[in-house]
Structure formats: structure tokens, C-alpha cells
């Protein structure tokens, strides 16, 4: 699933190419990917609209239209948003197409069909997508050690599970939670109520640092993005622990181990991230 860095890269690649463009036609081949309103109204209402901006909130992308309407998208597990020339071969499982007046087509494909669109009219409350219940943006100043401690310190759940809670922190998924916990030297299975003040501080420092690092390392040009069909751009060479169980720790050389937390795999270094850290 694309996480915050990947969604941010999509925004940065697409925005300069679609800003100011007018949507000439819209076609939907799988109506279920349009969660609100129905697919017919979705197509009618978007036709003729001019794109003003594109923003990101957690893992959500939102296209802001000059009219005040807004189009939100969550890619979920396998969604892909790609801007292509009209003669570009149609990608399999393409479900929504926007023909723009700049000669390009914005296409959404999704093999598993879990991704969803929501079109909201100007001043319409978003009671549909769930974006309104998201927690703080991890790249903003509101994410502090005090916020993390207040949100989690009474919980007996593993800290890894807490980082995945979108209602507390928006945008962190399985990959970058591993990288964050490794950088902060916190074992993923530690219960949140066992963390020390120093560990909360390290987490608050490492969360934006790690996410910004991977945004930087995954940056691509529009040409590279298109060549990778909008998906092959995560720079896995810079992942230090995720997916590397059995390899030596890049810090100390200890063999990295894998555990399962809340049904999700988690890789850690037993030396750099000791389970028996003292509570404060």
C-alpha cells in the first residue's frame, strides 16, 4: 500500500502537470470505485471543471477545483494514478479516465479495486471518506513528544500498532513504522505505556525525519514516474530494516529479526532495539 512518502511523490509529480487544466470528459468503467456520489453524477459534475490545486492529507489525495468542488482519492492497496498521452497503451484494470484539455489523460487503475473516489460539492461536508477523522500530519509541528505521549502512554498496545493508528497519526504504514522505530531505537513490540519520556522525544524527532528522508530519496521526474507506470518509484535501496529480516543490522551487524504485530510483519534489530528497555 502506498504510504505518506509515496502519496506525496504522486502529488508532487502530478500537480505541475494538471494545475490549470480543464477536465473535458470523464469515464468510469467500474462504478464501485466511485464511493460518492453515484458514477453518473460523478462524470457529469466533473466535466468542464478546472483544476486549481492538489493536496495531500495522510494517504488521501484531493484535487481542488476552481468551482470549490473537491475530488478526493485513496489508493488503498494497489491503486495507481498516472498522467499519460492519449495514445499511451491502456493499463490493465484502468477504471476511471479523465481527459484533460492539455492533451493528457489522467488514469486510475487498481487491480484489487479497493481504491475509492469521493466528489464533494462546494461547502458539502465530508461525511463519507473518513479523512475528517485522521490524526495529526506527521510532517507538521503539531506532532510533538507531548502529543505522542498524551495519545498513547496509557495504551497497552505495541507501539508499532499505535504508529499505524490513522486516527492518531495520519499516513504512516507498515514500511515506515519499521524504519521509524529502528531510527528511534524502540522495539516494535514494546507497549506504548512502557516508553520513557526520552523515547517519546526520539520518536517525535524521527517520525518527520524518516518520512522526509524517504520523500527525498523517492523523488522522480515526470518521465521517470511514467516509465515506472506510477508505481515503481519507492527507493527500496534506502530501507534499513523493512523486508530485510535475516540480514545484518546496518548499525551493529546483529541479524535482523521479524515478528508479527496485529497481523503485520515487523523487522527490528534485537540489539539496537532492546525489548527489555527500562520504563520511566
CSV table of C-alpha atoms in Angstrom, one decimal:
chain,number,residue,atom,x,y,z
A,1,UNK,CA,0.0,0.0,0.0
A,2,UNK,CA,1.3,3.5,-0.8
A,3,UNK,CA,2.2,5.3,2.4
A,4,UNK,CA,2.7,9.0,3.0
A,5,UNK,CA,6.0,9.4,1.1
A,6,UNK,CA,4.6,7.6,-2.0
A,7,UNK,CA,1.4,9.6,-2.0
A,8,UNK,CA,3.4,12.8,-1.5
A,9,UNK,CA,5.6,11.9,-4.5
A,10,UNK,CA,2.4,11.4,-6.6
A,11,UNK,CA,1.2,14.8,-5.6
A,12,UNK,CA,4.5,16.5,-6.4
A,13,UNK,CA,4.8,14.8,-9.8
A,14,UNK,CA,1.2,15.3,-11.0
A,15,UNK,CA,0.3,18.8,-9.6
A,16,UNK,CA,2.6,20.8,-12.0
A,17,UNK,CA,1.2,18.8,-15.0
A,18,UNK,CA,-2.5,19.1,-14.2
A,19,UNK,CA,-2.8,22.5,-12.5
A,20,UNK,CA,-4.9,24.8,-14.6
A,21,UNK,CA,-6.2,22.0,-16.8
A,22,UNK,CA,-9.8,21.6,-17.6
A,23,UNK,CA,-11.5,18.2,-17.4
A,24,UNK,CA,-13.1,17.6,-20.8
A,25,UNK,CA,-14.6,14.2,-20.3
A,26,UNK,CA,-14.8,11.6,-17.5
A,27,UNK,CA,-15.4,7.9,-18.0
A,28,UNK,CA,-15.9,5.2,-15.3
A,29,UNK,CA,-15.7,1.5,-16.2
A,30,UNK,CA,-16.1,0.2,-12.6
A,31,UNK,CA,-18.8,2.3,-10.8
A,32,UNK,CA,-17.9,0.8,-7.4
A,33,UNK,CA,-14.6,2.8,-7.3
A,34,UNK,CA,-16.7,6.0,-7.0
A,35,UNK,CA,-17.9,6.0,-3.4
A,36,UNK,CA,-19.8,9.3,-3.6
A,37,UNK,CA,-21.9,10.4,-5.5
A,38,UNK,CA,-23.0,7.8,-8.0
A,39,UNK,CA,-20.8,7.3,-11.0
A,40,UNK,CA,-23.2,9.1,-13.5
A,41,UNK,CA,-23.3,12.2,-11.4
A,42,UNK,CA,-19.6,12.0,-10.8
A,43,UNK,CA,-18.9,12.1,-14.5
A,44,UNK,CA,-21.4,14.9,-15.2
A,45,UNK,CA,-20.3,17.1,-12.4
A,46,UNK,CA,-16.6,16.9,-13.1
A,47,UNK,CA,-17.0,17.6,-16.9
A,48,UNK,CA,-15.9,21.1,-17.7
A,49,UNK,CA,-14.3,21.7,-14.3
A,50,UNK,CA,-10.9,23.4,-14.0
A,51,UNK,CA,-8.2,22.1,-11.6
A,52,UNK,CA,-6.8,24.6,-9.1
A,53,UNK,CA,-4.6,22.5,-6.8
A,54,UNK,CA,-3.8,19.1,-5.4
A,55,UNK,CA,-3.3,18.5,-1.7
A,56,UNK,CA,-2.4,15.5,0.5
A,57,UNK,CA,-3.9,14.6,3.9
A,58,UNK,CA,-2.3,11.4,5.3
A,59,UNK,CA,-2.7,8.9,2.5
A,60,UNK,CA,-5.6,10.8,0.8
A,61,UNK,CA,-5.1,12.9,-2.3
A,62,UNK,CA,-7.5,15.8,-3.0
A,63,UNK,CA,-7.9,17.7,-6.3
A,64,UNK,CA,-9.3,21.1,-5.6
A,65,UNK,CA,-11.3,22.6,-8.4
A,66,UNK,CA,-11.8,26.3,-9.2
A,67,UNK,CA,-15.6,25.9,-8.6
A,68,UNK,CA,-14.9,25.0,-5.0
A,69,UNK,CA,-15.8,21.3,-5.5
A,70,UNK,CA,-13.1,18.8,-4.5
A,71,UNK,CA,-12.2,15.3,-5.6
A,72,UNK,CA,-10.6,13.0,-3.1
A,73,UNK,CA,-8.9,9.7,-3.7
A,74,UNK,CA,-7.5,6.9,-1.5
A,75,UNK,CA,-5.3,4.5,-3.4
A,76,UNK,CA,-5.6,1.7,-0.8
A,77,UNK,CA,-3.6,-1.4,-1.6
A,78,UNK,CA,-3.0,-1.3,-5.4
A,79,UNK,CA,-4.4,1.9,-6.7
A,80,UNK,CA,-2.3,3.9,-9.3
A,81,UNK,CA,-2.9,7.4,-10.7
A,82,UNK,CA,-1.0,8.2,-13.9
A,83,UNK,CA,-0.9,11.1,-16.4
A,84,UNK,CA,-0.3,9.8,-19.9
A,85,UNK,CA,-0.6,10.8,-23.5
A,86,UNK,CA,-3.9,9.7,-25.0
A,87,UNK,CA,-2.1,7.1,-27.3
A,88,UNK,CA,-0.4,5.5,-24.3
A,89,UNK,CA,-1.3,1.8,-24.0
A,90,UNK,CA,-4.2,1.3,-21.7
A,91,UNK,CA,-3.0,-0.2,-18.4
A,92,UNK,CA,-4.9,-3.3,-17.3
A,93,UNK,CA,-7.5,-2.7,-14.6
A,94,UNK,CA,-8.0,1.0,-15.6
A,95,UNK,CA,-11.3,2.1,-14.0
A,96,UNK,CA,-11.5,5.9,-14.3
A,97,UNK,CA,-10.2,8.2,-17.0
A,98,UNK,CA,-10.1,12.0,-17.1
A,99,UNK,CA,-9.4,13.6,-20.4
A,100,UNK,CA,-7.8,17.0,-19.9
A,101,UNK,CA,-7.6,20.0,-22.3
A,102,UNK,CA,-3.8,19.9,-22.2
A,103,UNK,CA,-3.8,16.8,-24.3
A,104,UNK,CA,-3.2,14.3,-21.5
A,105,UNK,CA,-5.3,11.7,-19.8
A,106,UNK,CA,-5.3,11.2,-16.0
A,107,UNK,CA,-6.0,7.4,-15.5
A,108,UNK,CA,-6.8,5.5,-12.3
A,109,UNK,CA,-6.1,1.8,-12.3
A,110,UNK,CA,-6.4,-0.7,-9.5
A,111,UNK,CA,-6.2,-4.5,-9.8
A,112,UNK,CA,-7.9,-5.2,-6.5
A,113,UNK,CA,-10.5,-2.4,-6.8
A,114,UNK,CA,-10.2,-1.2,-3.2
A,115,UNK,CA,-9.3,2.4,-4.1
A,116,UNK,CA,-12.1,5.0,-3.9
A,117,UNK,CA,-13.1,8.4,-5.2
A,118,UNK,CA,-15.3,11.0,-3.4
A,119,UNK,CA,-16.5,14.1,-5.1
A,120,UNK,CA,-17.8,16.8,-2.8
A,121,UNK,CA,-19.6,19.9,-3.9
A,122,UNK,CA,-18.6,23.3,-2.6
A,123,UNK,CA,-19.3,23.6,1.1
A,124,UNK,CA,-20.5,19.9,1.3
A,125,UNK,CA,-19.4,18.2,4.5
A,126,UNK,CA,-17.2,15.2,4.0
A,127,UNK,CA,-19.1,12.5,5.9
A,128,UNK,CA,-18.1,9.8,3.5
A,129,UNK,CA,-14.3,9.3,3.1
A,130,UNK,CA,-13.2,9.2,6.7
A,131,UNK,CA,-10.5,11.8,6.1
A,132,UNK,CA,-12.1,14.0,8.8
A,133,UNK,CA,-11.2,11.5,11.5
A,134,UNK,CA,-7.5,11.5,10.7
A,135,UNK,CA,-4.9,12.4,13.3
A,136,UNK,CA,-2.1,14.9,13.1
A,137,UNK,CA,0.0,15.3,10.0
A,138,UNK,CA,3.4,13.8,10.9
A,139,UNK,CA,5.3,16.4,8.9
A,140,UNK,CA,3.7,19.3,10.8
A,141,UNK,CA,4.8,21.0,14.1
A,142,UNK,CA,1.7,19.6,15.9
A,143,UNK,CA,3.4,16.2,16.1
A,144,UNK,CA,5.4,16.6,19.3
A,145,UNK,CA,6.6,14.3,22.1
A,146,UNK,CA,3.9,15.6,24.3
A,147,UNK,CA,1.2,14.8,21.7
A,148,UNK,CA,2.5,11.3,21.2
A,149,UNK,CA,2.7,10.6,25.0
A,150,UNK,CA,-0.7,12.0,25.6
A,151,UNK,CA,-2.2,9.9,22.7
A,152,UNK,CA,-0.5,6.6,23.6
A,153,UNK,CA,1.0,6.4,27.0
A,154,UNK,CA,-2.0,4.7,28.6
A,155,UNK,CA,-2.3,2.1,25.9
A,156,UNK,CA,-1.0,-1.4,26.5
A,157,UNK,CA,-0.9,-2.0,22.7
A,158,UNK,CA,2.5,-2.4,21.0
A,159,UNK,CA,4.0,1.0,19.9
A,160,UNK,CA,4.2,-0.3,16.3
A,161,UNK,CA,0.4,-0.7,16.3
A,162,UNK,CA,0.0,2.8,17.7
A,163,UNK,CA,2.0,4.3,14.9
A,164,UNK,CA,-0.3,2.6,12.4
A,165,UNK,CA,-3.4,4.2,14.0
A,166,UNK,CA,-4.6,6.7,11.4
A,167,UNK,CA,-6.8,8.5,13.9
A,168,UNK,CA,-3.8,9.5,15.9
A,169,UNK,CA,-1.1,10.0,13.2
A,170,UNK,CA,-2.0,10.2,9.5
A,171,UNK,CA,-0.1,8.5,6.8
A,172,UNK,CA,2.3,6.0,8.5
A,173,UNK,CA,2.1,2.4,7.3
A,174,UNK,CA,3.9,-0.9,7.8
A,175,UNK,CA,7.0,0.0,6.0
A,176,UNK,CA,7.9,3.4,7.5
A,177,UNK,CA,6.8,2.4,11.1
A,178,UNK,CA,9.6,-0.2,11.0
A,179,UNK,CA,12.0,2.4,9.7
A,180,UNK,CA,10.9,5.0,12.3
A,181,UNK,CA,11.2,2.6,15.3
A,182,UNK,CA,14.6,1.5,14.1
A,183,UNK,CA,15.8,5.1,13.9
A,184,UNK,CA,14.4,5.8,17.3
A,185,UNK,CA,15.8,2.6,18.8
A,186,UNK,CA,12.5,1.4,20.1
A,187,UNK,CA,11.4,-2.2,19.9
A,188,UNK,CA,8.2,-2.5,17.9
A,189,UNK,CA,6.6,-4.9,20.5
A,190,UNK,CA,7.1,-2.5,23.4
A,191,UNK,CA,3.8,-1.5,24.9
A,192,UNK,CA,3.2,2.2,24.5
A,193,UNK,CA,2.7,2.7,28.2
A,194,UNK,CA,6.2,1.4,28.8
A,195,UNK,CA,8.0,4.1,26.8
A,196,UNK,CA,10.1,6.7,28.6
A,197,UNK,CA,10.0,10.4,28.1
A,198,UNK,CA,13.3,10.2,26.2
A,199,UNK,CA,11.8,7.6,23.8
A,200,UNK,CA,8.7,9.7,23.1
A,201,UNK,CA,11.1,12.6,22.3
A,202,UNK,CA,13.1,10.4,19.9
A,203,UNK,CA,10.0,9.2,18.2
A,204,UNK,CA,8.7,12.7,17.7
A,205,UNK,CA,12.1,13.6,16.2
A,206,UNK,CA,12.5,10.6,14.0
A,207,UNK,CA,8.9,10.4,12.5
A,208,UNK,CA,9.2,13.5,10.3
A,209,UNK,CA,12.9,13.0,9.7
A,210,UNK,CA,12.4,9.4,8.4
A,211,UNK,CA,9.4,10.4,6.2
A,212,UNK,CA,11.1,13.4,4.7
A,213,UNK,CA,14.2,11.3,4.0
A,214,UNK,CA,12.2,8.8,2.0
A,215,UNK,CA,10.3,11.5,0.2
A,216,UNK,CA,13.6,12.9,-0.9
A,217,UNK,CA,15.1,9.6,-1.8
A,218,UNK,CA,12.0,8.6,-3.8
A,219,UNK,CA,11.8,11.8,-5.8
A,220,UNK,CA,11.4,11.2,-9.6
A,221,UNK,CA,10.8,13.3,-12.7
A,222,UNK,CA,7.5,13.0,-14.5
A,223,UNK,CA,9.3,11.0,-17.2
A,224,UNK,CA,10.7,8.5,-14.6
A,225,UNK,CA,7.3,8.3,-13.0
A,226,UNK,CA,5.6,7.5,-16.3
A,227,UNK,CA,8.3,5.0,-17.2
A,228,UNK,CA,7.7,3.2,-13.9
A,229,UNK,CA,4.0,3.2,-14.6
A,230,UNK,CA,3.3,5.3,-11.5
A,231,UNK,CA,4.3,2.6,-9.0
A,232,UNK,CA,7.9,1.6,-9.4
A,233,UNK,CA,9.5,4.6,-7.7
A,234,UNK,CA,9.9,3.7,-4.0
A,235,UNK,CA,13.7,3.6,-3.4
A,236,UNK,CA,13.9,0.3,-1.5
A,237,UNK,CA,17.7,0.5,-1.5
A,238,UNK,CA,17.5,3.0,1.3
A,239,UNK,CA,15.2,0.9,3.6
A,240,UNK,CA,17.4,-0.2,6.5
A,241,UNK,CA,15.2,-2.8,8.2
A,242,UNK,CA,11.8,-3.3,6.5
A,243,UNK,CA,11.9,-6.6,4.4
A,244,UNK,CA,15.5,-7.3,5.5
A,245,UNK,CA,15.0,-10.0,8.1
A,246,UNK,CA,18.0,-12.3,8.3
A,247,UNK,CA,20.3,-9.6,7.1
A,248,UNK,CA,22.9,-7.9,9.3
A,249,UNK,CA,21.8,-4.7,11.1
A,250,UNK,CA,23.3,-1.7,9.2
A,251,UNK,CA,24.2,-0.1,12.6
A,252,UNK,CA,25.7,-3.0,14.7
A,253,UNK,CA,25.8,-6.1,12.4
A,254,UNK,CA,23.3,-8.2,14.6
A,255,UNK,CA,21.0,-10.3,12.5
A,256,UNK,CA,17.7,-8.6,11.9
A,257,UNK,CA,14.6,-10.4,13.1
A,258,UNK,CA,10.9,-10.5,12.2
A,259,UNK,CA,7.9,-10.6,14.4
A,260,UNK,CA,4.2,-10.2,13.7
A,261,UNK,CA,2.2,-7.4,15.5
A,262,UNK,CA,-1.5,-7.0,15.0
A,263,UNK,CA,-1.3,-9.2,11.9
A,264,UNK,CA,1.5,-7.1,10.3
A,265,UNK,CA,5.1,-8.2,9.9
A,266,UNK,CA,7.7,-6.1,11.7
A,267,UNK,CA,11.5,-6.2,11.3
A,268,UNK,CA,13.8,-5.0,14.0
A,269,UNK,CA,17.3,-5.3,15.5
A,270,UNK,CA,17.3,-7.0,18.9
A,271,UNK,CA,20.5,-5.2,19.9
A,272,UNK,CA,19.7,-1.6,18.8
A,273,UNK,CA,16.0,-2.0,19.8
A,274,UNK,CA,16.1,-4.0,23.0
A,275,UNK,CA,12.8,-5.3,24.3
A,276,UNK,CA,13.8,-5.0,27.9
A,277,UNK,CA,14.4,-1.3,27.9
A,278,UNK,CA,13.7,0.2,31.3
A,279,UNK,CA,10.4,2.1,31.8
A,280,UNK,CA,10.4,5.5,33.4
